[in-house]
Amino acid sequence: MTSPSDSTEHPTSPRRLRCAIYTRKSTEDGLNQPFNTLEAQREAAEAYILSQRHAGWTVITERYDDGGYTGGNLDRPALQKLITDMEAGLVDCVVVYKVDRLSRSLLDFARLMDVFERHGVSLVSVTQPLNTTVSMGRLTLNILLSFAQFEREIISERTRDKMAAARKKGKWMGGVPVLGYDVAPGGGRLAVNREEAERVRVIFAQYLECRSVDQTLASVQAQGWRNKRWTAETDTPHAGRLFTKASLERLLTNVLYIGQIRHEGKTYPGEQASIIEESVWR
């Protein structure tokens, strides 16, 4: 005769879910107190994970605390360590007190969610209805990511429209300045570099004399002339490159030298002074 205990199937234990707790505070104020904001966030997350113990949730002992770091970017040591551990397969779920602890930027949040999805990691917010371990949480996340995509497209359109409007007003929109011009103090426009401008005029004169790009190039190379030397905003110097046929042709056809700006195949009067007379350029 079989006893009831023999005939009853034991339910399978729930899958263990390794939960990492991420905390963040924008300033360092109060972090030296025994029970600070980071500890309060962690305590709330631990309590939530404990309430899900029946579902196999456990807390990872590794701490991911960013004290004194903004949520406006992803350049945070604890967050980067968390991403590394997710990529190493050490984390199944990330628990935060609020979503903005993870990121205040919807675009950065979307990038983080790409990492979460690639490595099968869920996200749970203790104080908000976001739990991607269940279907409703994943729906909420998809809505957020849709808005992130919409925001990306709006920003791209605004940037494109702003650049087009500035070009039509003759403004220089940045980049590496060409031989003959420097970026004016304060940026935003080009100022004539007299020494380089004279060299540009000589190059045009040599081309008009021989009517050959190849011969002009040979003359420029024989004199050891180089293209624009410039320094980046990071104070990194960039030595001018030797002229090639392509770079020489770009110089000879650049409308900047006649005080104009080109945008999408059309030319507009530019803010910069001309170096070459238009009749010579044409």
XYZ file of C-alpha atoms in Angstrom:
282
model
C 0.000 0.000 0.000
C 1.333 3.389 -0.952
C 1.294 6.186 1.634
C -0.067 9.632 0.720
C 3.412 11.072 0.993
C 4.661 8.596 -1.596
C 1.940 9.382 -4.121
C 2.124 13.202 -3.825
C 4.498 14.961 -6.203
C 6.715 17.588 -4.604
C 6.444 20.957 -6.380
C 9.622 22.073 -8.048
C 11.441 24.875 -6.235
C 11.402 28.280 -7.981
C 14.393 29.314 -10.079
C 16.905 31.324 -8.081
C 16.936 34.966 -9.192
C 20.155 36.792 -8.305
C 19.212 40.401 -7.571
C 21.672 43.293 -7.618
C 20.678 46.477 -5.798
C 21.744 49.733 -7.436
C 21.641 53.005 -5.492
C 22.604 56.553 -6.447
C 22.696 60.046 -4.946
C 23.572 63.142 -6.988
C 25.547 64.907 -4.247
C 27.882 63.784 -1.485
C 25.922 65.679 1.174
C 25.087 63.424 4.097
C 26.907 60.365 2.761
C 29.110 60.279 5.878
C 26.073 59.718 8.094
C 25.552 56.172 9.424
C 22.148 55.880 7.709
C 22.237 57.921 4.536
C 20.134 58.074 1.385
C 22.025 55.214 -0.238
C 21.399 53.011 2.795
C 17.711 53.949 2.789
C 17.419 53.000 -0.883
C 19.187 49.722 -0.245
C 17.026 48.878 2.763
C 13.832 49.400 0.730
C 15.206 47.219 -2.081
C 16.272 44.466 0.321
C 12.795 44.447 1.870
C 11.213 44.129 -1.558
C 13.508 41.259 -2.534
C 12.744 39.541 0.789
C 9.014 39.790 -0.007
C 9.720 37.827 -3.200
C 11.716 35.108 -1.472
C 8.982 32.582 -2.309
C 9.767 33.232 -6.005
C 13.467 32.468 -5.513
C 14.738 36.067 -5.280
C 18.052 36.513 -3.446
C 20.273 39.544 -2.832
C 23.750 39.706 -4.335
C 26.262 40.708 -1.675
C 28.211 42.944 -4.088
C 27.250 46.586 -3.546
C 26.611 48.972 -6.424
C 26.442 52.424 -4.798
C 27.163 55.676 -6.654
C 27.371 58.513 -4.143
C 27.879 61.983 -5.596
C 27.190 61.099 -9.244
C 24.640 62.663 -11.568
C 22.032 60.558 -13.326
C 22.424 62.642 -16.471
C 25.048 60.294 -17.952
C 26.341 56.731 -17.569
C 29.847 57.679 -16.416
C 29.513 56.197 -12.918
C 31.893 53.614 -11.406
C 29.295 51.456 -9.654
C 27.009 51.460 -12.690
C 29.883 50.451 -14.958
C 30.762 47.634 -12.512
C 27.111 46.531 -12.578
C 27.127 46.470 -16.396
C 30.352 44.434 -16.360
C 28.819 41.911 -13.936
C 25.661 41.657 -16.059
C 27.790 40.950 -19.118
C 29.637 38.285 -17.108
C 26.328 36.560 -16.292
C 26.489 37.284 -12.548
C 23.197 39.194 -12.333
C 19.628 38.128 -13.182
C 17.723 41.175 -11.929
C 18.517 44.769 -10.973
C 16.421 46.388 -8.237
C 16.298 50.180 -7.794
C 14.292 52.431 -5.478
C 13.152 54.562 -8.437
C 13.958 54.398 -12.140
C 15.662 57.805 -12.040
C 18.289 56.325 -9.708
C 19.409 54.289 -12.701
C 19.199 57.161 -15.209
C 17.566 60.565 -15.590
C 18.063 60.489 -19.353
C 15.495 58.589 -21.374
C 18.070 58.059 -24.112
C 20.610 56.616 -21.652
C 17.844 54.529 -20.118
C 17.109 53.065 -23.542
C 20.800 52.220 -23.997
C 20.848 50.511 -20.606
C 17.742 48.510 -21.493
C 19.543 47.252 -24.599
C 22.257 45.880 -22.294
C 19.641 44.372 -19.962
C 17.834 42.686 -22.851
C 21.005 41.298 -24.450
C 21.970 39.569 -21.210
C 18.496 38.531 -20.057
C 18.499 40.797 -16.985
C 15.225 42.117 -15.523
C 14.642 45.525 -13.949
C 12.465 46.232 -10.911
C 11.594 49.605 -9.380
C 10.498 49.338 -5.754
C 8.285 52.447 -5.755
C 7.006 52.357 -9.352
C 4.983 49.845 -11.392
C 7.968 48.601 -13.349
C 8.880 44.959 -13.054
C 10.157 43.389 -16.252
C 9.992 39.902 -14.749
C 6.249 40.034 -15.577
C 4.407 40.839 -18.825
C 2.856 44.137 -17.653
C 6.286 45.460 -16.679
C 7.677 44.549 -20.080
C 4.757 46.394 -21.720
C 5.514 49.483 -19.619
C 9.161 49.244 -20.619
C 8.296 48.998 -24.320
C 6.180 52.165 -24.001
C 9.102 53.980 -22.364
C 11.478 52.833 -25.095
C 9.022 53.960 -27.771
C 9.071 57.434 -26.262
C 12.876 57.264 -26.161
C 12.948 56.513 -29.893
C 10.521 59.384 -30.497
C 12.746 61.719 -28.454
C 15.820 60.649 -30.454
C 14.070 61.433 -33.728
C 12.818 64.815 -32.477
C 16.312 65.789 -31.294
C 17.776 64.723 -34.641
C 15.208 66.766 -36.575
C 15.728 69.833 -34.393
C 19.496 69.585 -34.774
C 19.199 69.229 -38.542
C 16.779 72.177 -38.767
C 18.973 74.320 -36.520
C 22.068 73.613 -38.625
C 20.178 74.342 -41.852
C 18.890 77.662 -40.488
C 22.375 78.632 -39.296
C 23.921 77.748 -42.658
C 21.371 79.865 -44.485
C 22.395 82.779 -42.266
C 25.991 82.223 -43.294
C 27.189 80.852 -39.965
C 30.084 78.418 -39.681
C 28.820 75.292 -37.900
C 32.079 73.972 -36.538
C 34.468 71.235 -37.562
C 38.077 71.494 -38.676
C 38.816 74.970 -40.120
C 40.375 75.107 -43.590
C 43.745 76.511 -44.537
C 43.498 80.294 -44.462
C 41.093 80.580 -41.528
C 41.201 80.179 -37.757
C 38.284 79.833 -35.375
C 37.640 83.296 -33.924
C 38.110 83.724 -30.148
C 34.909 82.586 -28.504
C 34.091 80.309 -31.452
C 31.119 80.503 -33.755
C 32.828 82.124 -36.751
C 35.975 82.042 -38.869
C 38.700 84.697 -38.857
C 41.271 85.103 -41.624
C 44.763 83.800 -40.854
C 46.861 86.263 -42.887
C 49.905 84.034 -43.365
C 47.840 81.042 -44.451
C 45.555 83.214 -46.586
C 48.559 84.391 -48.593
C 49.542 80.778 -49.169
C 46.027 80.004 -50.421
C 46.248 82.915 -52.873
C 49.580 81.603 -54.165
C 48.060 78.152 -54.723
C 45.183 79.667 -56.723
C 47.636 81.770 -58.734
C 49.775 78.724 -59.541
C 46.726 76.794 -60.707
C 45.571 79.693 -62.925
C 49.046 79.844 -64.435
C 49.392 76.166 -65.340
C 45.694 75.129 -65.464
C 46.643 71.719 -64.112
C 45.867 70.219 -60.692
C 48.740 67.739 -61.095
C 51.304 70.450 -61.837
C 49.976 72.642 -59.009
C 50.185 69.677 -56.646
C 53.784 69.001 -57.656
C 54.665 72.644 -56.953
C 52.913 72.630 -53.563
C 54.591 69.380 -52.554
C 58.010 70.658 -53.708
C 57.627 73.617 -51.343
C 56.673 71.265 -48.485
C 53.374 73.024 -47.882
C 50.815 71.236 -45.761
C 47.139 71.518 -45.079
C 45.677 73.169 -41.984
C 47.357 72.669 -38.607
C 44.791 72.880 -35.824
C 44.221 72.202 -32.143
C 41.141 70.399 -30.838
C 39.044 71.618 -27.905
C 40.894 69.062 -25.788
C 44.135 70.970 -26.567
C 45.307 68.066 -28.742
C 47.449 69.423 -31.615
C 46.946 68.027 -35.126
C 49.761 68.508 -37.612
C 48.805 69.535 -41.107
C 48.819 66.748 -43.675
C 50.690 66.784 -46.955
C 48.532 67.817 -49.885
C 47.045 65.128 -52.098
C 45.243 65.627 -55.388
C 41.883 65.201 -53.637
C 42.660 67.698 -50.850
C 44.014 70.212 -53.368
C 40.842 69.931 -55.464
C 38.763 70.481 -52.310
C 40.743 73.643 -51.582
C 40.316 75.001 -55.113
C 36.534 74.439 -55.054
C 35.798 75.564 -51.478
C 33.254 78.419 -51.448
C 34.464 79.548 -48.010
C 37.296 81.362 -49.789
C 34.847 83.692 -51.566
C 32.928 84.442 -48.366
C 30.123 81.950 -48.892
C 28.650 78.895 -47.152
C 27.377 75.772 -48.906
C 24.479 73.699 -47.576
C 22.692 70.871 -49.390
C 23.959 71.984 -52.783
C 23.051 75.654 -52.342
C 25.328 78.558 -51.439
C 24.580 81.414 -49.060
C 26.526 84.563 -48.076
C 28.830 83.674 -45.204
C 29.897 85.648 -42.152
C 33.606 85.105 -42.865
C 35.692 87.516 -44.952
C 36.710 86.301 -48.397
C 40.307 85.407 -49.246
C 39.956 84.948 -53.016
C 38.183 87.232 -55.464
C 35.087 85.521 -56.863
C 36.222 86.033 -60.477
C 39.515 84.270 -59.678
C 37.740 81.442 -57.855
C 35.310 80.863 -60.729
